């Protein structure tokens, strides 16, 4: 295709549905809506399928959701697919996406290397007009942004960052061809989920690794396992039941279920036994699968923290690291920031080639060509890794010039905080239904569970509109106010309010502090179902 070709609308315009993003959510929509006879296309900024797994190819990048949670539940897909690890790495996830494409023939309706920069609703034609960075244009009746929560990386403003002489990369912009860390002096800024993963790998090969930590990560043991074909075949006999449980589970994982008892009522022995069992099971079991009140009651939460702290300290050789890595007092309620899963993370700090720098007490002053200067020390580096996270959820939306029929913009609507109805629609933006966005379960829900369950609601909604000859759907201002108020009320009393995390926008300077995600997937789905059962209450159909 020549560049001038890309400036013409596609021949099949206007489409019924235009999707932005080819991760789990986008491709699920494409597949389901095509099956219903809609004309659909995806525009994707990346060069291939996979969403975040296309971008996040740094060493150690792997999923924190254990098999069989992080995959589609369609039997035609899981029947012949064999995972080799309980927590698969990015490379295996990419193979999975290729396999899904081979089965569902997705790519014929996906335009890659196409970053959407603007979308405006034309009130006369009742169509979305969508423009991309390369000049490509498309029109569609419905617009379904599936941008994920990590579409916009966050790089803090550190003086001199652009002067660093060696490679300086954000984890989500890792070069596709890889980046050599062997024998080099590597610095990693940030100890969130990506930081933990890249630190574990860098420590194995770097001549020296310097970790710049602001907040200790309360990481949990992954308890990784390898799976051979026999193990997978055994598990597949249970797949239908597991995937069914996943769909109705409060945690969105088939086997993570919190004990009905309170951590405060259990005896010390019982408590240790529940905590210990979850620890051994690994993954997010210790986060969401111990006592029901650990994530809601601060005293129960403290018991989980103390257990975590003591088990973690037992792994550190240098008691001088206790207060920096596993402090006596919790830096924030346990689990109010997303815990990472680790495989030997704490042992990394027992190694001679690793230095931990506490940048809360010794902030980074500037970066020079040769390294990082904190207020008290200089660190020589050849490679600088920025594991500094994302402007989660809203960043991806705000990067698009999104306009309603009156020229109203999303940036105006969200200027002092997110406003949506059910986390999927906004007043003033007809025929736009977003998935895995802010004010829906998203980061509190296992990705593929959400893609299917929230995704089914959107598919059924479009089918309903079509069957009844409706051309438009739009959230009402009243329903939006109610939903947004409910989100704020949930936030006020919650433990999430006591942590400065990306769940609440606190990692981005100036971002409104609000709970970005709805913390109970099943309750959320029930509310969505209730709206649909009442003729899409909270929306105007016309
Ligand atoms: P994504 O996979 O993020 O895909 C969105 C796509 O939209 C991307 O390909 C992006 O390029 C594209 N896009 C965005 N903006 C534009 C634009 N303007 N124009 C064109 N294309 C655009 N979830 C879990 O449940 N378990 C995990 O263990 C887990 N691990 C994660 C690890 C990392 C490093 C990250 C960043 C996220 C992780 N997640 C995890 C969350 C993850 O986002 C979801 O699991 C899942 O990928 C969501 O799928 P999606 O399709 O909504 O979004």
XYZ file of C-alpha atoms and ligand atoms in Angstrom:
595
model
C 0.000 0.000 0.000
C 1.428 3.432 -0.903
C 1.181 6.320 1.566
C -1.441 8.026 -0.604
C -3.595 4.910 -0.453
C -3.595 5.126 3.312
C -5.182 8.580 3.101
C -8.303 7.265 1.392
C -11.190 5.916 3.431
C -11.366 2.114 3.247
C -13.709 0.918 0.509
C -16.146 -0.719 2.919
C -16.745 2.512 4.857
C -18.903 3.310 6.646
C -18.420 0.312 8.877
C -20.961 -0.852 11.391
C -18.302 -0.947 14.073
C -14.790 0.409 14.354
C -12.669 -0.954 17.193
C -9.473 0.646 18.450
C -6.929 -1.820 19.806
C -6.063 -5.455 19.052
C -5.586 -6.895 22.524
C -7.903 -9.401 24.204
C -10.813 -6.961 24.240
C -10.557 -5.721 20.676
C -10.194 -9.131 19.080
C -13.021 -10.616 21.142
C -15.303 -7.846 19.860
C -14.113 -8.363 16.302
C -14.791 -12.072 16.430
C -18.211 -11.876 18.109
C -19.528 -8.965 16.070
C -18.390 -10.492 12.778
C -20.252 -13.661 13.730
C -23.405 -11.548 14.066
C -22.924 -10.136 10.579
C -21.654 -6.658 11.496
C -18.976 -5.112 9.304
C -16.098 -4.526 11.710
C -12.489 -3.412 11.591
C -9.768 -2.845 14.167
C -7.220 -0.062 14.023
C -4.127 -0.953 16.043
C -1.117 1.223 16.800
C 1.239 -1.739 17.150
C 2.678 -3.891 14.401
C 0.959 -7.078 15.542
C -1.730 -8.634 17.700
C -1.466 -9.022 21.448
C -2.104 -5.595 22.970
C 0.234 -5.127 25.914
C 2.053 -8.345 25.026
C 3.117 -6.767 21.781
C 4.673 -3.808 23.588
C 5.910 -5.345 26.837
C 8.651 -7.686 25.635
C 11.221 -6.803 28.289
C 13.125 -9.719 29.859
C 10.961 -11.390 32.481
C 7.657 -9.949 31.228
C 5.024 -12.518 32.050
C 1.445 -12.711 33.124
C 0.416 -12.771 36.793
C -2.790 -14.721 36.083
C -2.355 -18.456 36.275
C -3.519 -20.979 33.688
C -6.343 -21.298 32.669
C -7.441 -17.808 33.642
C -5.539 -15.813 31.088
C -7.022 -17.139 27.856
C -10.291 -17.144 25.961
C -12.898 -19.593 27.214
C -14.057 -20.798 23.773
C -13.463 -24.518 23.503
C -12.407 -24.220 19.865
C -9.475 -22.211 21.215
C -8.438 -23.992 24.432
C -8.905 -27.542 23.150
C -5.682 -27.622 21.105
C -3.618 -25.022 22.943
C -0.932 -26.189 25.374
C 0.706 -23.797 27.839
C 4.199 -24.689 28.981
C 4.144 -22.656 32.208
C 1.601 -21.878 34.888
C 2.376 -18.165 34.430
C 3.279 -17.807 30.755
C 5.868 -15.350 29.482
C 5.252 -12.635 26.887
C 6.765 -14.791 24.122
C 4.307 -17.612 24.800
C 1.435 -15.143 24.932
C 2.480 -13.873 21.526
C 2.407 -17.431 20.197
C -1.054 -17.757 21.719
C -2.280 -14.664 19.882
C -0.856 -16.038 16.629
C -2.657 -19.299 17.280
C -5.922 -17.429 17.980
C -5.469 -15.572 14.723
C -4.910 -18.813 12.812
C -8.122 -20.201 14.297
C -10.329 -17.108 13.973
C -8.755 -15.419 10.935
C -8.620 -12.045 12.642
C -5.924 -10.168 10.781
C -7.894 -9.706 7.585
C -9.921 -7.100 9.473
C -7.110 -5.410 11.371
C -5.066 -2.464 10.186
C -1.766 -2.406 12.097
C 0.678 0.485 12.595
C -2.346 2.771 12.772
C -2.491 5.018 15.815
C -5.839 6.748 16.158
C -5.379 10.414 16.994
C -8.880 11.850 16.586
C -12.488 10.749 16.467
C -15.488 13.022 15.996
C -19.186 12.188 15.841
C -20.898 13.691 12.829
C -24.431 14.471 13.995
C -25.798 14.809 10.432
C -24.620 11.435 9.211
C -24.727 9.849 12.667
C -21.288 8.429 12.079
C -17.954 8.457 13.855
C -15.179 9.933 11.712
C -11.873 8.526 12.856
C -8.424 9.770 11.915
C -5.045 8.175 12.479
C -1.520 9.471 12.788
C -0.626 8.348 9.248
C -3.614 10.155 7.730
C -5.802 7.068 7.469
C -9.507 7.806 7.868
C -12.450 5.580 8.646
C -16.132 6.062 9.376
C -18.388 3.856 11.436
C -21.754 3.829 13.188
C -20.278 2.595 16.442
C -16.902 3.211 17.981
C -15.513 0.725 20.495
C -12.224 1.865 22.040
C -10.358 -1.119 23.532
C -7.245 0.813 24.470
C -6.342 -1.207 27.564
C -5.147 0.613 30.672
C -1.522 0.865 29.597
C -1.758 2.764 26.303
C 0.234 5.707 27.607
C 3.520 5.218 29.403
C 4.589 7.502 32.212
C 8.120 8.864 32.251
C 8.850 11.161 35.193
C 10.479 14.482 34.515
C 14.020 13.854 35.689
C 16.521 16.549 34.760
C 19.072 15.293 32.240
C 17.221 12.126 31.280
C 17.666 12.918 27.585
C 21.426 13.266 28.077
C 22.027 9.693 29.190
C 24.597 8.279 26.766
C 23.560 4.611 26.780
C 20.229 3.010 25.994
C 17.436 4.445 28.134
C 14.167 2.567 27.668
C 10.745 2.369 29.246
C 9.748 -1.263 29.844
C 6.698 -0.924 27.575
C 8.871 0.440 24.758
C 11.455 -2.315 24.986
C 13.127 -2.777 21.599
C 11.481 -5.646 19.727
C 14.927 -6.958 18.788
C 15.977 -7.020 22.481
C 18.484 -5.027 24.499
C 21.815 -6.350 25.749
C 22.234 -6.230 29.543
C 24.880 -8.954 29.793
C 28.033 -7.667 31.494
C 26.715 -4.105 31.680
C 26.006 -1.737 34.532
C 22.224 -1.578 34.530
C 19.997 0.810 36.463
C 16.273 0.202 36.959
C 14.056 3.028 38.167
C 10.816 1.728 39.660
C 9.809 -1.413 41.520
C 6.245 -1.911 40.316
C 5.138 -5.060 38.474
C 7.372 -4.517 35.435
C 10.262 -3.351 37.622
C 10.211 -6.546 39.690
C 10.211 -8.703 36.564
C 13.028 -6.908 34.790
C 15.111 -6.629 37.986
C 15.001 -10.403 38.460
C 16.380 -10.940 34.952
C 18.906 -8.097 34.962
C 20.382 -9.364 38.235
C 21.279 -12.653 36.522
C 23.376 -11.086 33.767
C 24.375 -7.514 34.613
C 27.899 -6.714 35.752
C 26.157 -4.530 38.282
C 22.495 -3.751 38.877
C 21.329 -0.625 40.669
C 17.683 -0.585 41.718
C 16.143 2.807 42.421
C 13.175 2.226 44.718
C 10.657 4.801 45.923
C 8.121 2.467 47.548
C 8.809 -1.119 48.559
C 6.870 -3.592 46.456
C 4.909 -6.031 48.603
C 5.562 -8.848 46.131
C 4.104 -12.315 46.461
C 5.645 -15.639 45.516
C 4.542 -16.661 42.054
C 5.088 -20.402 42.598
C 5.756 -20.896 38.914
C 5.443 -24.410 37.459
C 6.263 -25.981 34.145
C 3.505 -27.915 32.406
C 4.025 -30.801 30.032
C 1.385 -32.170 27.691
C 0.158 -34.748 30.182
C -0.310 -32.101 32.875
C -2.231 -29.872 30.465
C -4.359 -32.785 29.254
C -5.215 -33.559 32.867
C -6.163 -29.942 33.499
C -8.212 -29.751 30.312
C -10.577 -32.341 31.690
C -11.398 -29.695 34.314
C -11.347 -26.733 31.933
C -15.121 -26.424 31.369
C -15.789 -26.311 35.117
C -12.845 -23.991 35.772
C -13.858 -21.541 33.070
C -17.431 -21.591 34.265
C -16.262 -20.783 37.792
C -14.066 -18.003 36.419
C -17.149 -16.373 34.892
C -19.084 -16.280 38.165
C -16.226 -15.689 40.579
C -16.116 -12.471 42.602
C -12.374 -12.287 41.936
C -12.658 -13.219 38.223
C -10.247 -16.139 38.839
C -11.633 -19.664 38.861
C -10.023 -20.697 42.153
C -9.332 -17.520 44.117
C -12.044 -17.408 46.727
C -11.750 -15.614 50.032
C -12.548 -17.428 53.280
C -15.927 -16.299 54.689
C -14.419 -15.889 58.153
C -12.856 -12.674 59.329
C -9.095 -12.686 59.779
C -9.793 -11.089 63.158
C -12.001 -13.937 64.351
C -9.706 -16.772 63.303
C -7.301 -18.096 65.937
C -3.594 -17.402 65.329
C -3.119 -21.022 64.229
C -6.068 -20.933 61.852
C -4.891 -17.630 60.447
C -1.389 -18.883 59.849
C -2.766 -21.958 58.204
C -4.974 -19.928 55.795
C -2.189 -17.439 55.056
C 0.358 -20.248 54.644
C -1.832 -22.234 52.267
C -2.426 -19.177 50.067
C 1.312 -18.429 50.096
C 2.103 -21.935 48.874
C -0.545 -21.800 46.167
C 1.162 -18.697 44.880
C -0.100 -16.099 42.450
C -2.782 -13.751 43.697
C -4.116 -16.244 46.263
C -2.467 -14.396 49.128
C -3.834 -11.083 47.807
C -7.507 -11.938 47.303
C -7.935 -15.507 48.503
C -7.371 -15.472 52.259
C -9.922 -13.812 54.574
C -12.779 -11.747 53.149
C -11.918 -8.672 55.211
C -8.199 -8.397 54.423
C -8.881 -5.883 51.665
C -11.581 -3.987 53.541
C -10.710 -3.888 57.242
C -7.487 -2.208 58.304
C -6.853 -4.482 61.289
C -7.388 -7.623 59.220
C -5.191 -6.091 56.555
C -2.445 -5.496 59.096
C -2.406 -9.183 59.993
C -1.823 -10.077 56.337
C 0.909 -7.465 56.118
C 2.712 -8.764 59.193
C 2.641 -12.291 57.793
C 4.001 -11.028 54.479
C 6.717 -8.975 56.196
C 7.987 -11.804 58.367
C 8.115 -14.310 55.507
C 9.885 -11.786 53.322
C 12.440 -10.760 55.931
C 13.360 -14.409 56.389
C 14.721 -14.321 52.843
C 17.000 -11.302 53.286
C 20.576 -11.862 54.437
C 21.272 -8.250 55.336
C 19.129 -6.999 58.215
C 20.065 -3.517 57.042
C 17.656 -4.065 54.134
C 14.673 -4.916 56.322
C 13.305 -1.403 56.658
C 13.764 -0.602 52.972
C 12.311 -3.799 51.501
C 9.962 -5.130 54.188
C 9.461 -2.353 56.741
C 8.126 -2.876 60.241
C 5.182 -0.583 59.538
C 3.323 -1.116 56.238
C 4.092 1.586 53.647
C 0.393 1.352 52.703
C -2.369 -1.179 53.337
C -1.373 -4.557 51.972
C -2.911 -5.101 48.509
C -4.085 -1.514 48.111
C -1.317 -1.296 45.517
C -1.215 -4.135 43.017
C 1.187 -6.766 44.364
C 3.673 -8.172 41.867
C 4.386 -11.827 41.622
C 8.025 -12.673 42.106
C 10.436 -15.508 41.493
C 13.466 -14.864 43.664
C 13.036 -11.078 43.779
C 14.139 -10.691 47.382
C 17.174 -12.968 46.929
C 18.363 -10.546 44.220
C 19.231 -8.122 47.028
C 21.459 -10.755 48.640
C 23.689 -10.688 45.547
C 27.029 -8.841 45.527
C 26.349 -7.299 42.125
C 23.144 -5.550 43.266
C 22.704 -2.181 44.997
C 19.390 -0.912 46.322
C 18.959 2.860 46.390
C 16.105 4.279 48.435
C 14.986 7.268 46.389
C 12.250 8.244 48.809
C 14.953 9.329 51.227
C 17.619 10.102 48.600
C 15.694 11.368 45.575
C 17.179 11.310 42.105
C 18.707 14.699 41.539
C 19.563 14.331 37.853
C 20.706 11.973 35.141
C 24.016 12.575 33.410
C 25.589 10.936 30.349
C 27.227 8.379 32.636
C 24.670 7.587 35.295
C 22.273 8.723 37.967
C 22.984 11.280 40.661
C 20.869 11.122 43.815
C 21.093 13.673 46.595
C 23.791 11.582 48.271
C 25.462 9.310 45.683
C 26.367 8.834 42.020
C 25.722 5.551 40.178
C 27.666 4.739 36.996
C 25.439 3.092 34.417
C 25.588 1.772 30.831
C 21.857 1.008 30.499
C 18.943 2.794 32.161
C 15.565 1.049 32.413
C 12.491 3.107 33.254
C 9.984 0.835 34.954
C 7.910 3.871 35.763
C 4.488 2.607 34.764
C 1.590 4.178 32.977
C -0.851 7.044 32.966
C -3.353 4.286 33.519
C -6.621 4.183 31.609
C -7.356 7.865 31.145
C -3.965 8.541 29.504
C -4.822 6.468 26.421
C -8.192 8.184 26.024
C -6.885 11.670 26.551
C -4.267 11.088 23.857
C -7.116 10.897 21.328
C -8.941 14.089 20.348
C -12.368 12.645 21.035
C -15.293 14.905 20.150
C -19.039 14.566 20.421
C -21.617 16.028 17.995
C -21.427 19.553 19.459
C -17.643 19.692 19.343
C -17.608 18.764 23.041
C -14.423 16.947 24.003
C -13.665 14.070 26.316
C -10.850 16.082 27.829
C -13.404 18.694 28.918
C -15.802 16.107 30.307
C -13.028 14.450 32.291
C -11.119 17.616 33.201
C -11.643 17.168 36.943
C -12.217 13.422 37.003
C -13.659 10.533 35.020
C -17.380 10.559 34.264
C -19.059 7.530 32.737
C -22.127 5.385 32.987
C -21.123 1.808 33.910
C -17.576 2.602 32.815
C -18.618 2.112 29.204
C -20.359 5.244 27.922
C -20.465 9.002 28.369
C -23.182 11.633 27.830
C -22.398 13.695 24.743
C -20.638 10.765 23.054
C -23.310 8.711 21.291
C -22.570 5.269 19.892
C -19.297 5.010 21.770
C -18.925 2.025 24.072
C -15.518 1.526 25.601
C -14.222 -1.679 27.101
C -11.752 -2.264 29.922
C -11.768 1.459 30.595
C -11.972 3.559 33.747
C -14.897 3.115 36.175
C -15.338 -0.542 35.243
C -13.581 -3.580 36.819
C -10.571 -3.474 34.447
C -7.457 -3.635 36.648
C -9.409 -5.483 39.361
C -10.513 -8.128 36.864
C -8.521 -10.803 35.108
C -8.070 -9.454 31.543
C -9.713 -12.174 29.432
C -12.557 -12.665 31.961
C -13.379 -8.998 31.568
C -12.951 -9.071 27.776
C -15.576 -11.787 27.523
C -18.086 -10.766 30.181
C -18.096 -7.016 29.716
C -17.556 -7.655 26.008
C -20.682 -9.825 25.797
C -22.724 -6.982 27.234
C -21.592 -4.669 24.418
C -22.182 -7.319 21.752
C -25.695 -7.972 23.060
C -26.356 -4.249 23.252
C -25.457 -3.770 19.572
C -27.543 -6.774 18.622
C -30.494 -5.314 20.582
C -30.169 -1.927 18.886
C -29.958 -3.505 15.458
C -32.903 -5.802 15.960
C -35.105 -2.912 17.092
C -33.934 -0.509 14.415
C -32.300 1.921 16.874
C -29.465 3.946 15.394
C -28.221 5.658 18.519
C -27.372 4.929 22.126
C -26.088 7.485 24.600
C -25.602 7.518 28.361
C -27.816 10.011 30.199
C -26.208 12.748 32.314
C -28.257 11.574 35.334
C -27.057 7.959 35.122
C -23.521 9.194 34.658
C -23.714 11.377 37.743
C -25.116 8.465 39.746
C -22.407 6.033 38.593
C -19.642 8.527 39.200
C -21.025 9.335 42.659
C -21.198 5.625 43.516
C -17.571 5.201 42.483
C -16.611 8.101 44.747
C -18.590 6.650 47.651
C -16.931 3.230 47.249
C -13.580 4.966 47.274
C -14.113 7.129 50.324
C -14.190 4.364 52.882
C -11.920 1.900 51.098
C -8.358 0.877 51.863
C -7.452 1.882 48.299
C -7.783 5.477 49.459
C -4.878 4.954 51.826
C -2.321 4.169 49.102
C -0.831 6.425 46.428
C -1.225 3.998 43.560
C -2.028 4.086 39.870
C -5.421 2.607 40.795
C -6.274 6.095 42.059
C -4.229 8.169 39.633
C -1.701 9.078 42.319
C 1.359 8.111 40.271
C 0.798 10.950 37.797
C 1.435 14.523 38.943
C -1.749 16.583 38.704
C -4.029 13.652 37.866
C -7.315 13.793 39.810
C -7.253 11.384 42.734
C -10.161 8.990 42.300
C -10.724 5.264 42.237
C -10.359 4.354 38.568
C -11.707 0.794 38.784
C -14.818 -0.915 40.093
C -13.666 -3.388 42.694
C -16.335 -6.117 42.442
C -16.656 -7.782 39.027
C -19.792 -9.793 39.809
C -21.637 -6.855 41.335
C -20.629 -4.793 38.331
C -21.891 -7.400 35.866
C -25.167 -7.662 37.776
C -25.673 -3.902 37.455
C -24.914 -4.054 33.733
C -27.363 -6.945 33.318
C -30.004 -5.002 35.250
C -29.632 -2.030 32.929
C -29.974 -4.282 29.856
C -32.985 -6.105 31.324
C -34.657 -2.725 31.772
C -34.237 -1.724 28.148
C -30.773 -0.257 28.780
C -31.682 1.897 31.738
C -29.414 4.901 32.025
C -29.138 5.208 28.253
C -31.232 6.986 25.648
C -31.942 4.836 22.597
C -33.208 6.484 19.445
P -4.359 -4.154 25.744
O -3.828 -5.517 25.789
O -3.613 -3.099 26.486
O -4.465 -3.725 24.209
C -4.846 -2.422 23.842
C -4.346 -2.152 22.454
O -4.856 -0.890 22.047
C -2.836 -2.058 22.356
O -2.357 -2.972 21.421
C -2.578 -0.625 21.912
O -1.506 -0.518 21.010
C -3.887 -0.263 21.262
N -4.118 1.182 21.279
C -4.179 2.002 22.352
N -4.389 3.272 21.949
C -4.479 3.235 20.604
C -4.685 4.231 19.615
N -4.856 5.522 19.938
N -4.731 3.853 18.316
C -4.578 2.547 17.965
N -4.349 1.570 18.861
C -4.312 1.921 20.172
N -4.032 -8.412 33.322
C -4.326 -9.583 33.923
O -5.500 -9.926 34.041
N -3.344 -10.387 34.392
C -2.040 -10.056 34.273
O -1.194 -10.782 34.721
C -1.687 -8.846 33.612
N -0.405 -8.495 33.429
C -0.115 -7.311 32.838
C 1.211 -6.950 32.656
C 1.537 -5.734 32.077
C 2.973 -5.386 31.857
C 0.518 -4.833 31.722
C 0.832 -3.491 31.137
C -0.811 -5.182 31.886
C -1.144 -6.425 32.430
N -2.464 -6.833 32.585
C -2.751 -8.032 33.167
C -3.574 -5.989 32.131
C -3.804 -6.166 30.626
O -3.957 -4.905 30.116
C -4.998 -7.033 30.317
O -4.778 -8.323 30.784
C -5.319 -7.158 28.821
O -4.189 -7.000 28.059
C -6.364 -6.156 28.421
O -6.615 -6.295 27.053
P -7.063 -5.042 26.213
O -7.379 -5.546 24.861
O -8.127 -4.311 26.922
O -5.835 -4.054 26.263
